[in-house]
Amino acid sequence: MENLKKVIRDVPDFPKKGIVFKDITPLLNNNKAFKQTVDKLSSHFKNKKIHRVVSMESRGFIFGSAVAYKLNCGFVPVRKKGKLPYETISITYNLEYGQDTLEIHKDAIRQGENVLIVDDVLATGGTAKSVAEIVEKLGGKIVGLAFIIELSFLKPRQKLKGYKIYSLIKY
Ligand code: AMP
């Protein structure tokens, strides 16, 4: 998957000084790379009986919904506070830059359902851990967490012990 690195653009000092932002828009804009990404993520989980793919706003939606389509399962959005219209449960978490609150519809996942979490970048792991925790609060079973990019120098796996992590490329 090293060729995917060619379609990921480093943007220094975005959204603030000191952060090197991994911009996946060139990957999305490349039909072969986008297809390869979605196919690879989906095929890794195709025999895992996934019932729901859960992704976080907003770049996670792009990949998560495509993976859900391929796996023939439901898609559940996790959104920033105040965006989801129905009754929610929420969680506040730290990310590489700042703090945020995420919400999920409280009827989005049923007890015992197999869940795959999909996002573009695994950085500190704070977001993924919070999403895993709210999914578990709703009774979902986390089968795996899938990412395009893992920033392994930030040691996200230390925060996610006990979960199966699959990432296509690492820095
Ligand atoms: P974290 O909670 O630190 O693992 O951050 C993960 C979330 O923040 C993901 O949804 C990413 O999209 C975004 N993110 C964090 N760091 C970066 C980065 N260096 N480049 C692009 N996105 C990032």
PDB file of C-alpha atoms and ligand atoms in Angstrom:
ATOM      1  CA  MET A   1       0.000   0.000   0.000  1.00  0.00           C
ATOM      2  CA  GLU A   2       3.066   2.235  -0.092  1.00  0.00           C
ATOM      3  CA  ASN A   3       1.791   3.730  -3.382  1.00  0.00           C
ATOM      4  CA  LEU A   4      -1.083   5.285  -1.410  1.00  0.00           C
ATOM      5  CA  LYS A   5       1.439   7.539   0.284  1.00  0.00           C
ATOM      6  CA  LYS A   6       1.837   9.287  -3.067  1.00  0.00           C
ATOM      7  CA  VAL A   7      -1.764  10.477  -2.926  1.00  0.00           C
ATOM      8  CA  ILE A   8      -1.630  11.726   0.647  1.00  0.00           C
ATOM      9  CA  ARG A   9      -0.532  15.332   0.948  1.00  0.00           C
ATOM     10  CA  ASP A  10       1.290  16.667   3.981  1.00  0.00           C
ATOM     11  CA  VAL A  11       0.083  20.127   4.947  1.00  0.00           C
ATOM     12  CA  PRO A  12       2.373  21.616   7.607  1.00  0.00           C
ATOM     13  CA  ASP A  13       0.960  23.836  10.348  1.00  0.00           C
ATOM     14  CA  PHE A  14      -2.712  22.978   9.697  1.00  0.00           C
ATOM     15  CA  PRO A  15      -5.040  23.504  11.504  1.00  0.00           C
ATOM     16  CA  LYS A  16      -2.445  24.985  13.831  1.00  0.00           C
ATOM     17  CA  LYS A  17       1.325  25.378  14.120  1.00  0.00           C
ATOM     18  CA  GLY A  18       3.255  22.170  14.676  1.00  0.00           C
ATOM     19  CA  ILE A  19       0.629  19.797  13.210  1.00  0.00           C
ATOM     20  CA  VAL A  20       1.430  18.083   9.904  1.00  0.00           C
ATOM     21  CA  PHE A  21      -2.026  17.471   8.496  1.00  0.00           C
ATOM     22  CA  LYS A  22      -2.496  14.336   6.378  1.00  0.00           C
ATOM     23  CA  ASP A  23      -4.710  15.557   3.549  1.00  0.00           C
ATOM     24  CA  ILE A  24      -6.577  12.649   1.926  1.00  0.00           C
ATOM     25  CA  THR A  25      -8.362  14.747  -0.736  1.00  0.00           C
ATOM     26  CA  PRO A  26      -5.812  13.792  -3.465  1.00  0.00           C
ATOM     27  CA  LEU A  27      -6.551  10.128  -2.662  1.00  0.00           C
ATOM     28  CA  LEU A  28     -10.308  10.764  -2.987  1.00  0.00           C
ATOM     29  CA  ASN A  29      -9.709  12.540  -6.260  1.00  0.00           C
ATOM     30  CA  ASN A  30      -7.867   9.539  -7.712  1.00  0.00           C
ATOM     31  CA  ASN A  31     -10.331   6.856  -8.838  1.00  0.00           C
ATOM     32  CA  LYS A  32      -7.840   3.982  -8.608  1.00  0.00           C
ATOM     33  CA  ALA A  33      -6.516   4.963  -5.196  1.00  0.00           C
ATOM     34  CA  PHE A  34     -10.011   5.537  -3.760  1.00  0.00           C
ATOM     35  CA  LYS A  35     -11.250   2.193  -5.067  1.00  0.00           C
ATOM     36  CA  GLN A  36      -8.144   0.384  -3.843  1.00  0.00           C
ATOM     37  CA  THR A  37      -8.566   1.926  -0.383  1.00  0.00           C
ATOM     38  CA  VAL A  38     -12.240   1.001  -0.012  1.00  0.00           C
ATOM     39  CA  ASP A  39     -11.712  -2.497  -1.482  1.00  0.00           C
ATOM     40  CA  LYS A  40      -8.782  -3.240   0.800  1.00  0.00           C
ATOM     41  CA  LEU A  41     -10.566  -2.074   3.970  1.00  0.00           C
ATOM     42  CA  SER A  42     -13.734  -4.001   3.066  1.00  0.00           C
ATOM     43  CA  SER A  43     -12.053  -7.246   2.041  1.00  0.00           C
ATOM     44  CA  HIS A  44     -10.168  -7.406   5.335  1.00  0.00           C
ATOM     45  CA  PHE A  45     -13.500  -7.557   7.213  1.00  0.00           C
ATOM     46  CA  LYS A  46     -15.681  -9.339   4.693  1.00  0.00           C
ATOM     47  CA  ASN A  47     -15.989 -12.593   6.665  1.00  0.00           C
ATOM     48  CA  LYS A  48     -16.407 -10.944  10.049  1.00  0.00           C
ATOM     49  CA  LYS A  49     -20.210 -10.672  10.006  1.00  0.00           C
ATOM     50  CA  ILE A  50     -20.200  -6.896  10.481  1.00  0.00           C
ATOM     51  CA  HIS A  51     -23.685  -5.497  11.182  1.00  0.00           C
ATOM     52  CA  ARG A  52     -22.801  -1.794  11.386  1.00  0.00           C
ATOM     53  CA  VAL A  53     -19.976   0.418  10.251  1.00  0.00           C
ATOM     54  CA  VAL A  54     -19.555   3.419  12.556  1.00  0.00           C
ATOM     55  CA  SER A  55     -17.602   6.485  11.433  1.00  0.00           C
ATOM     56  CA  MET A  56     -16.887   9.889  12.845  1.00  0.00           C
ATOM     57  CA  GLU A  57     -17.504  13.227  11.240  1.00  0.00           C
ATOM     58  CA  SER A  58     -16.514  14.165   8.674  1.00  0.00           C
ATOM     59  CA  ARG A  59     -13.781  12.463   6.632  1.00  0.00           C
ATOM     60  CA  GLY A  60     -14.626   9.150   8.292  1.00  0.00           C
ATOM     61  CA  PHE A  61     -18.077   9.302   6.633  1.00  0.00           C
ATOM     62  CA  ILE A  62     -16.546   9.200   3.156  1.00  0.00           C
ATOM     63  CA  PHE A  63     -14.715   5.924   3.726  1.00  0.00           C
ATOM     64  CA  GLY A  64     -17.098   4.399   6.288  1.00  0.00           C
ATOM     65  CA  SER A  65     -20.172   4.655   4.099  1.00  0.00           C
ATOM     66  CA  ALA A  66     -18.330   3.154   1.107  1.00  0.00           C
ATOM     67  CA  VAL A  67     -17.083   0.267   3.278  1.00  0.00           C
ATOM     68  CA  ALA A  68     -20.616  -0.295   4.666  1.00  0.00           C
ATOM     69  CA  TYR A  69     -21.949  -0.456   1.113  1.00  0.00           C
ATOM     70  CA  LYS A  70     -19.321  -3.044   0.173  1.00  0.00           C
ATOM     71  CA  LEU A  71     -19.951  -5.106   3.321  1.00  0.00           C
ATOM     72  CA  ASN A  72     -23.704  -4.916   2.768  1.00  0.00           C
ATOM     73  CA  CYS A  73     -24.330  -3.578   6.266  1.00  0.00           C
ATOM     74  CA  GLY A  74     -25.712  -0.466   7.948  1.00  0.00           C
ATOM     75  CA  PHE A  75     -23.829   2.785   8.434  1.00  0.00           C
ATOM     76  CA  VAL A  76     -23.953   4.823  11.645  1.00  0.00           C
ATOM     77  CA  PRO A  77     -22.675   8.409  11.792  1.00  0.00           C
ATOM     78  CA  VAL A  78     -21.022   9.777  14.920  1.00  0.00           C
ATOM     79  CA  ARG A  79     -21.280  13.554  14.854  1.00  0.00           C
ATOM     80  CA  LYS A  80     -20.160  16.667  16.667  1.00  0.00           C
ATOM     81  CA  LYS A  81     -22.448  17.871  19.456  1.00  0.00           C
ATOM     82  CA  GLY A  82     -25.829  19.224  18.370  1.00  0.00           C
ATOM     83  CA  LYS A  83     -25.872  17.860  14.812  1.00  0.00           C
ATOM     84  CA  LEU A  84     -27.893  14.662  15.207  1.00  0.00           C
ATOM     85  CA  PRO A  85     -31.658  15.255  15.285  1.00  0.00           C
ATOM     86  CA  TYR A  86     -32.893  12.383  17.460  1.00  0.00           C
ATOM     87  CA  GLU A  87     -32.046  11.316  21.040  1.00  0.00           C
ATOM     88  CA  THR A  88     -28.313  10.828  21.523  1.00  0.00           C
ATOM     89  CA  ILE A  89     -25.676   9.733  23.960  1.00  0.00           C
ATOM     90  CA  SER A  90     -22.465  11.725  24.010  1.00  0.00           C
ATOM     91  CA  ILE A  91     -18.820  11.539  24.975  1.00  0.00           C
ATOM     92  CA  THR A  92     -16.181  14.274  25.420  1.00  0.00           C
ATOM     93  CA  TYR A  93     -12.625  13.435  24.348  1.00  0.00           C
ATOM     94  CA  ASN A  94      -9.184  14.880  23.624  1.00  0.00           C
ATOM     95  CA  LEU A  95      -7.672  14.916  20.144  1.00  0.00           C
ATOM     96  CA  GLU A  96      -4.251  15.770  18.784  1.00  0.00           C
ATOM     97  CA  TYR A  97      -5.367  19.400  18.652  1.00  0.00           C
ATOM     98  CA  GLY A  98      -8.008  20.397  21.216  1.00  0.00           C
ATOM     99  CA  GLN A  99     -11.096  18.775  22.733  1.00  0.00           C
ATOM    100  CA  ASP A 100     -14.470  17.770  21.365  1.00  0.00           C
ATOM    101  CA  THR A 101     -17.814  16.139  22.107  1.00  0.00           C
ATOM    102  CA  LEU A 102     -19.215  13.408  19.876  1.00  0.00           C
ATOM    103  CA  GLU A 103     -22.766  12.081  19.750  1.00  0.00           C
ATOM    104  CA  ILE A 104     -24.467   8.965  18.425  1.00  0.00           C
ATOM    105  CA  HIS A 105     -28.180   8.193  18.096  1.00  0.00           C
ATOM    106  CA  LYS A 106     -29.130   6.011  21.014  1.00  0.00           C
ATOM    107  CA  ASP A 107     -31.048   3.535  18.828  1.00  0.00           C
ATOM    108  CA  ALA A 108     -28.303   3.262  16.165  1.00  0.00           C
ATOM    109  CA  ILE A 109     -26.848  -0.008  17.422  1.00  0.00           C
ATOM    110  CA  ARG A 110     -28.580  -2.967  19.004  1.00  0.00           C
ATOM    111  CA  GLN A 111     -27.264  -5.197  21.776  1.00  0.00           C
ATOM    112  CA  GLY A 112     -24.742  -7.727  20.484  1.00  0.00           C
ATOM    113  CA  GLU A 113     -24.301  -6.282  17.006  1.00  0.00           C
ATOM    114  CA  ASN A 114     -20.859  -6.555  15.420  1.00  0.00           C
ATOM    115  CA  VAL A 115     -19.393  -3.125  14.741  1.00  0.00           C
ATOM    116  CA  LEU A 116     -16.507  -1.958  12.585  1.00  0.00           C
ATOM    117  CA  ILE A 117     -15.194   1.556  13.255  1.00  0.00           C
ATOM    118  CA  VAL A 118     -13.736   3.348  10.221  1.00  0.00           C
ATOM    119  CA  ASP A 119     -11.858   6.663  10.087  1.00  0.00           C
ATOM    120  CA  ASP A 120      -9.229   8.258   7.865  1.00  0.00           C
ATOM    121  CA  VAL A 121      -6.464   8.991  10.366  1.00  0.00           C
ATOM    122  CA  LEU A 122      -5.520   7.276  13.632  1.00  0.00           C
ATOM    123  CA  ALA A 123      -3.476   9.903  15.464  1.00  0.00           C
ATOM    124  CA  THR A 124      -3.428   9.795  19.282  1.00  0.00           C
ATOM    125  CA  GLY A 125      -6.271   7.267  19.327  1.00  0.00           C
ATOM    126  CA  GLY A 126      -8.422   9.451  21.576  1.00  0.00           C
ATOM    127  CA  THR A 127     -11.255   9.794  19.069  1.00  0.00           C
ATOM    128  CA  ALA A 128     -11.313   6.106  18.166  1.00  0.00           C
ATOM    129  CA  LYS A 129     -11.309   5.091  21.822  1.00  0.00           C
ATOM    130  CA  SER A 130     -14.244   7.397  22.591  1.00  0.00           C
ATOM    131  CA  VAL A 131     -16.208   6.083  19.632  1.00  0.00           C
ATOM    132  CA  ALA A 132     -15.486   2.501  20.723  1.00  0.00           C
ATOM    133  CA  GLU A 133     -16.716   3.382  24.209  1.00  0.00           C
ATOM    134  CA  ILE A 134     -20.057   4.847  23.095  1.00  0.00           C
ATOM    135  CA  VAL A 135     -20.633   1.916  20.742  1.00  0.00           C
ATOM    136  CA  GLU A 136     -20.038  -0.428  23.681  1.00  0.00           C
ATOM    137  CA  LYS A 137     -22.395   1.630  25.859  1.00  0.00           C
ATOM    138  CA  LEU A 138     -25.096   0.855  23.294  1.00  0.00           C
ATOM    139  CA  GLY A 139     -24.264  -2.858  23.507  1.00  0.00           C
ATOM    140  CA  GLY A 140     -22.250  -3.129  20.267  1.00  0.00           C
ATOM    141  CA  LYS A 141     -19.297  -5.479  19.992  1.00  0.00           C
ATOM    142  CA  ILE A 142     -16.214  -3.901  18.384  1.00  0.00           C
ATOM    143  CA  VAL A 143     -14.891  -6.346  15.813  1.00  0.00           C
ATOM    144  CA  GLY A 144     -12.197  -3.967  14.599  1.00  0.00           C
ATOM    145  CA  LEU A 145     -11.049  -0.439  13.893  1.00  0.00           C
ATOM    146  CA  ALA A 146      -9.907   0.399  10.377  1.00  0.00           C
ATOM    147  CA  PHE A 147      -7.939   3.424   9.189  1.00  0.00           C
ATOM    148  CA  ILE A 148      -6.263   4.601   6.035  1.00  0.00           C
ATOM    149  CA  ILE A 149      -3.406   6.219   7.940  1.00  0.00           C
ATOM    150  CA  GLU A 150      -1.853   5.391  11.304  1.00  0.00           C
ATOM    151  CA  LEU A 151       0.496   7.926  12.866  1.00  0.00           C
ATOM    152  CA  SER A 152       2.419   5.287  14.776  1.00  0.00           C
ATOM    153  CA  PHE A 153       4.867   7.806  16.255  1.00  0.00           C
ATOM    154  CA  LEU A 154       1.938   9.075  18.373  1.00  0.00           C
ATOM    155  CA  LYS A 155       1.558   5.541  19.813  1.00  0.00           C
ATOM    156  CA  PRO A 156      -2.224   5.273  19.402  1.00  0.00           C
ATOM    157  CA  ARG A 157      -2.217   1.492  20.003  1.00  0.00           C
ATOM    158  CA  GLN A 158      -1.313   2.080  23.642  1.00  0.00           C
ATOM    159  CA  LYS A 159      -4.707   3.759  24.093  1.00  0.00           C
ATOM    160  CA  LEU A 160      -6.524   1.029  22.189  1.00  0.00           C
ATOM    161  CA  LYS A 161      -5.249  -2.105  23.903  1.00  0.00           C
ATOM    162  CA  GLY A 162      -7.573  -5.059  23.419  1.00  0.00           C
ATOM    163  CA  TYR A 163      -8.963  -3.792  20.100  1.00  0.00           C
ATOM    164  CA  LYS A 164      -8.019  -5.132  16.676  1.00  0.00           C
ATOM    165  CA  ILE A 165      -6.570  -2.304  14.595  1.00  0.00           C
ATOM    166  CA  TYR A 166      -6.117  -2.447  10.839  1.00  0.00           C
ATOM    167  CA  SER A 167      -4.409   0.430   9.041  1.00  0.00           C
ATOM    168  CA  LEU A 168      -3.334   0.595   5.423  1.00  0.00           C
ATOM    169  CA  ILE A 169      -0.310   2.857   5.804  1.00  0.00           C
ATOM    170  CA  LYS A 170       1.842   3.944   8.691  1.00  0.00           C
ATOM    171  CA  TYR A 171       4.079   6.921   9.330  1.00  0.00           C
TER     172      TYR A 171
HETATM  173  P1  AMP B   1      -6.936  11.298  17.403  1.00  0.00           P
HETATM  174  O1  AMP B   1      -8.119  11.352  18.309  1.00  0.00           O
HETATM  175  O2  AMP B   1      -5.769  12.069  17.931  1.00  0.00           O
HETATM  176  O3  AMP B   1      -6.555   9.885  17.020  1.00  0.00           O
HETATM  177  O4  AMP B   1      -7.324  12.073  16.089  1.00  0.00           O
HETATM  178  C1  AMP B   1      -8.047  11.459  15.154  1.00  0.00           C
HETATM  179  C2  AMP B   1      -8.954  12.409  14.432  1.00  0.00           C
HETATM  180  O5  AMP B   1      -8.386  13.680  14.155  1.00  0.00           O
HETATM  181  C3  AMP B   1      -9.284  11.772  13.139  1.00  0.00           C
HETATM  182  O6  AMP B   1     -10.662  11.920  12.903  1.00  0.00           O
HETATM  183  C4  AMP B   1      -8.445  12.517  12.142  1.00  0.00           C
HETATM  184  O7  AMP B   1      -9.216  12.752  10.999  1.00  0.00           O
HETATM  185  C5  AMP B   1      -8.029  13.809  12.794  1.00  0.00           C
HETATM  186  N1  AMP B   1      -6.584  14.023  12.778  1.00  0.00           N
HETATM  187  C6  AMP B   1      -5.742  14.018  13.845  1.00  0.00           C
HETATM  188  N2  AMP B   1      -4.491  14.282  13.494  1.00  0.00           N
HETATM  189  C7  AMP B   1      -4.490  14.423  12.166  1.00  0.00           C
HETATM  190  C8  AMP B   1      -3.471  14.707  11.203  1.00  0.00           C
HETATM  191  N3  AMP B   1      -2.190  14.872  11.557  1.00  0.00           N
HETATM  192  N4  AMP B   1      -3.849  14.774   9.920  1.00  0.00           N
HETATM  193  C9  AMP B   1      -5.138  14.610   9.554  1.00  0.00           C
HETATM  194  N5  AMP B   1      -6.138  14.358  10.409  1.00  0.00           N
HETATM  195  C10 AMP B   1      -5.831  14.271  11.703  1.00  0.00           C
END
